[in-house]
Amino acid sequence: MSLNAVVRKPAQPVAPTREPQRRLQPVTRPAVRRKPKLAYALVALAGALAIGAAQVGLSLAITQDSFTLAGLSSQQRELDLRTHALQEELTGLSSPQVLASSAAGLGMVVAGSPSYLRLSDGAVFGTGAGADGTSTVNPVGAGAVSNSLIVEPPPAETTTDEGTTGQSNQELPPAITDGLPSPSTH
C-alpha cells in the first residue's frame, strides 16, 4: 500500500479552554464575629492565676528555707566555738600540773620507793612502809613551769558596806590622758 491511499482528515482548530471566572463581589457588611465563650476565658484566667500563685508560694518557701539554713549555720558555728573552748578547758584541767596541784591540795603525797609483792610465797620487796607527810614533788614550787591552758579561778566577790557585791582586784585599762597610746618609732 502506498502512502497516498491513506485518507487524511483535516485538522480542526482546538478551542481554547476557558477558566472559570472569579466572582468578586463587594462586601456589604462585615462578617459576624462569634463571641468567645465566657467559660473558656474564665478557665484560662484561673489557670494563669494558679500558676502565678504557685510560683509565689515556691519562692516564699525557698526564701524561708534559706533563712532557716542561715540561722542553723550560725548556731552550728557558735556551738563549734563553744566546743573548742570547752575542749581547751578540759585539756588544761587534765594536764599533769593541775592534777598534781589538785592532789597536793587534797593532801596526797608522792611515795618514796615502791614496794613489790611476790605472789608465789607472799614476800614483800622494798621498804614496805607508807609515805610520810611530806611530798618529794612540789607542783607549784619555784621549779614549776607555767601552763597557759590553766584557767585561774575567778576572784572572790566582796561585799561593800552598802550591801552590793563587787569584784575584787578588778583590772581596769590605763587611763588615757593625752590621746591614744602608740609605740615610739624613729
Coordinates of C-alpha atoms in Angstrom, one line a residue:
M1 CA 0.0 0.0 0.0
S2 CA 1.1 3.3 -0.7
L3 CA 1.1 6.3 1.3
N4 CA -1.2 8.1 -1.0
A5 CA -4.1 5.8 -0.1
V6 CA -4.3 7.0 3.5
V7 CA -7.1 9.3 4.0
R8 CA -6.3 12.3 5.9
K9 CA -8.7 14.2 7.9
P10 CA -8.3 17.9 8.0
A11 CA -7.1 19.3 11.4
Q12 CA -9.8 21.1 13.3
P13 CA -8.8 24.1 15.2
V14 CA -8.6 23.4 19.0
A15 CA -10.8 25.7 21.0
P16 CA -9.1 27.4 23.9
T17 CA -10.3 26.2 27.3
R18 CA -11.8 28.8 29.4
E19 CA -11.0 29.2 33.1
P20 CA -13.9 29.8 35.3
Q21 CA -14.3 33.4 36.1
R22 CA -13.8 34.7 39.6
R23 CA -16.8 36.1 41.1
L24 CA -15.8 39.1 43.0
Q25 CA -18.5 40.8 45.0
P26 CA -18.2 44.0 47.1
V27 CA -18.6 43.4 50.8
T28 CA -21.8 45.0 52.0
R29 CA -21.3 44.3 55.7
P30 CA -18.5 42.8 57.8
A31 CA -18.7 39.1 58.7
V32 CA -20.3 38.4 62.0
R33 CA -17.6 37.5 64.7
R34 CA -18.5 34.8 67.1
K35 CA -18.3 35.8 70.8
P36 CA -15.7 33.9 72.7
K37 CA -17.3 31.7 75.3
L38 CA -17.0 33.1 78.8
A39 CA -16.3 29.7 80.4
Y40 CA -13.1 29.3 78.3
A41 CA -11.9 32.8 79.3
L42 CA -12.5 32.1 83.0
V43 CA -10.7 28.8 82.8
A44 CA -7.7 30.4 81.1
L45 CA -7.6 33.3 83.6
A46 CA -7.9 30.9 86.6
G47 CA -5.1 28.7 85.2
A48 CA -2.8 31.8 84.9
L49 CA -3.6 32.9 88.4
A50 CA -3.0 29.4 89.8
I51 CA 0.4 29.3 88.1
G52 CA 1.3 32.7 89.4
A53 CA 0.2 31.8 93.0
A54 CA 2.3 28.5 92.8
Q55 CA 5.4 30.5 91.7
V56 CA 5.0 33.0 94.6
G57 CA 4.4 30.2 97.1
L58 CA 7.5 28.3 95.9
S59 CA 9.6 31.5 96.0
L60 CA 8.5 32.2 99.6
A61 CA 9.2 28.6 100.7
I62 CA 12.7 28.7 99.2
T63 CA 13.3 32.1 100.9
Q64 CA 12.1 30.8 104.2
D65 CA 14.4 27.7 103.9
S66 CA 17.4 29.9 103.2
F67 CA 16.7 32.0 106.3
T68 CA 16.3 28.8 108.4
L69 CA 19.6 27.4 106.9
A70 CA 21.4 30.7 107.7
G71 CA 20.2 30.6 111.3
L72 CA 21.2 26.9 111.7
S73 CA 24.6 27.6 110.2
S74 CA 25.1 30.5 112.7
Q75 CA 24.0 28.3 115.5
Q76 CA 26.4 25.5 114.4
R77 CA 29.3 28.0 114.2
E78 CA 28.5 29.1 117.8
L79 CA 28.4 25.5 119.0
D80 CA 31.7 24.7 117.3
L81 CA 33.3 27.7 119.1
R82 CA 31.9 26.6 122.4
T83 CA 33.0 23.0 121.8
H84 CA 36.5 24.3 121.0
A85 CA 36.6 26.4 124.2
L86 CA 35.4 23.5 126.4
Q87 CA 38.0 21.2 124.8
E88 CA 40.7 23.7 125.6
E89 CA 39.5 23.9 129.2
L90 CA 39.4 20.2 129.5
T91 CA 42.9 19.9 128.2
G92 CA 44.1 22.5 130.7
L93 CA 42.3 20.7 133.6
S94 CA 43.6 17.3 132.7
S95 CA 47.3 18.5 132.5
P96 CA 49.7 16.8 134.9
Q97 CA 50.5 20.1 136.6
V98 CA 46.8 20.7 137.5
L99 CA 46.4 17.1 138.6
A100 CA 49.5 17.3 140.8
S101 CA 48.4 20.6 142.4
S102 CA 44.9 19.2 143.0
A103 CA 46.3 16.1 144.6
A104 CA 48.6 18.2 146.8
G105 CA 45.6 20.3 147.8
L106 CA 43.8 17.1 148.9
G107 CA 46.8 16.1 151.0
M108 CA 48.1 13.4 148.7
V109 CA 51.9 12.9 148.6
V110 CA 54.3 11.2 146.3
A111 CA 55.5 8.0 147.9
G112 CA 59.2 7.2 148.3
S113 CA 60.5 4.0 146.8
P114 CA 57.9 1.4 145.6
S115 CA 57.3 -2.0 147.2
Y116 CA 56.7 -5.2 145.3
L117 CA 54.9 -8.4 146.3
R118 CA 55.9 -11.8 145.1
L119 CA 52.8 -13.9 144.6
S120 CA 54.4 -17.3 144.9
D121 CA 55.4 -17.0 148.6
G122 CA 53.9 -13.6 149.6
A123 CA 57.3 -12.0 150.2
V124 CA 57.4 -8.1 150.2
F125 CA 60.4 -6.5 148.5
G126 CA 61.2 -2.9 149.2
T127 CA 60.7 -0.7 152.3
G128 CA 57.2 -1.8 152.8
A129 CA 56.5 1.5 154.7
G130 CA 53.9 4.1 153.8
A131 CA 54.8 7.6 152.7
D132 CA 55.5 10.2 155.3
G133 CA 53.5 13.5 155.4
T134 CA 55.9 15.4 153.1
S135 CA 55.9 15.1 149.3
T136 CA 59.0 15.0 147.3
V137 CA 57.4 16.9 144.4
N138 CA 56.0 20.4 144.7
P139 CA 53.9 21.1 141.7
V140 CA 53.5 24.8 142.3
G141 CA 57.0 25.4 143.7
A142 CA 59.9 27.5 142.3
G143 CA 60.8 25.0 139.6
A144 CA 57.3 24.7 138.2
V145 CA 56.7 25.8 134.6
S146 CA 53.7 28.0 134.0
N147 CA 50.9 26.4 131.9
S148 CA 48.9 28.8 129.6
L149 CA 46.0 26.3 129.5
I150 CA 45.3 26.6 133.2
V151 CA 42.5 28.9 133.9
E152 CA 42.7 30.8 137.1
P153 CA 39.6 30.7 139.2
P154 CA 37.6 34.0 139.2
P155 CA 38.3 36.4 142.1
A156 CA 36.1 36.1 145.1
E157 CA 33.2 38.6 145.4
T158 CA 33.4 41.2 148.1
T159 CA 30.5 42.9 149.8
T160 CA 30.7 46.6 150.4
D161 CA 29.0 48.4 153.3
E162 CA 26.0 49.3 151.1
G163 CA 25.3 45.6 150.6
T164 CA 26.3 45.4 147.0
T165 CA 28.7 42.9 145.8
G166 CA 31.7 43.7 143.6
Q167 CA 34.7 42.0 142.1
S168 CA 38.0 42.5 144.0
N169 CA 41.2 43.2 142.2
Q170 CA 39.4 44.4 139.1
E171 CA 41.9 45.2 136.4
L172 CA 41.0 48.4 134.5
P173 CA 42.7 49.6 131.4
P174 CA 45.1 52.5 131.8
A175 CA 43.6 56.0 131.7
I176 CA 44.1 57.9 128.5
T177 CA 45.2 61.4 129.3
D178 CA 46.9 62.7 126.1
G179 CA 45.5 60.7 123.2
L180 CA 45.7 57.1 122.2
P181 CA 48.9 55.3 123.2
S182 CA 51.2 54.4 120.3
P183 CA 54.7 52.9 120.1
S184 CA 57.6 55.2 119.7
T185 CA 59.2 55.0 116.2
H186 CA 62.2 56.6 114.7

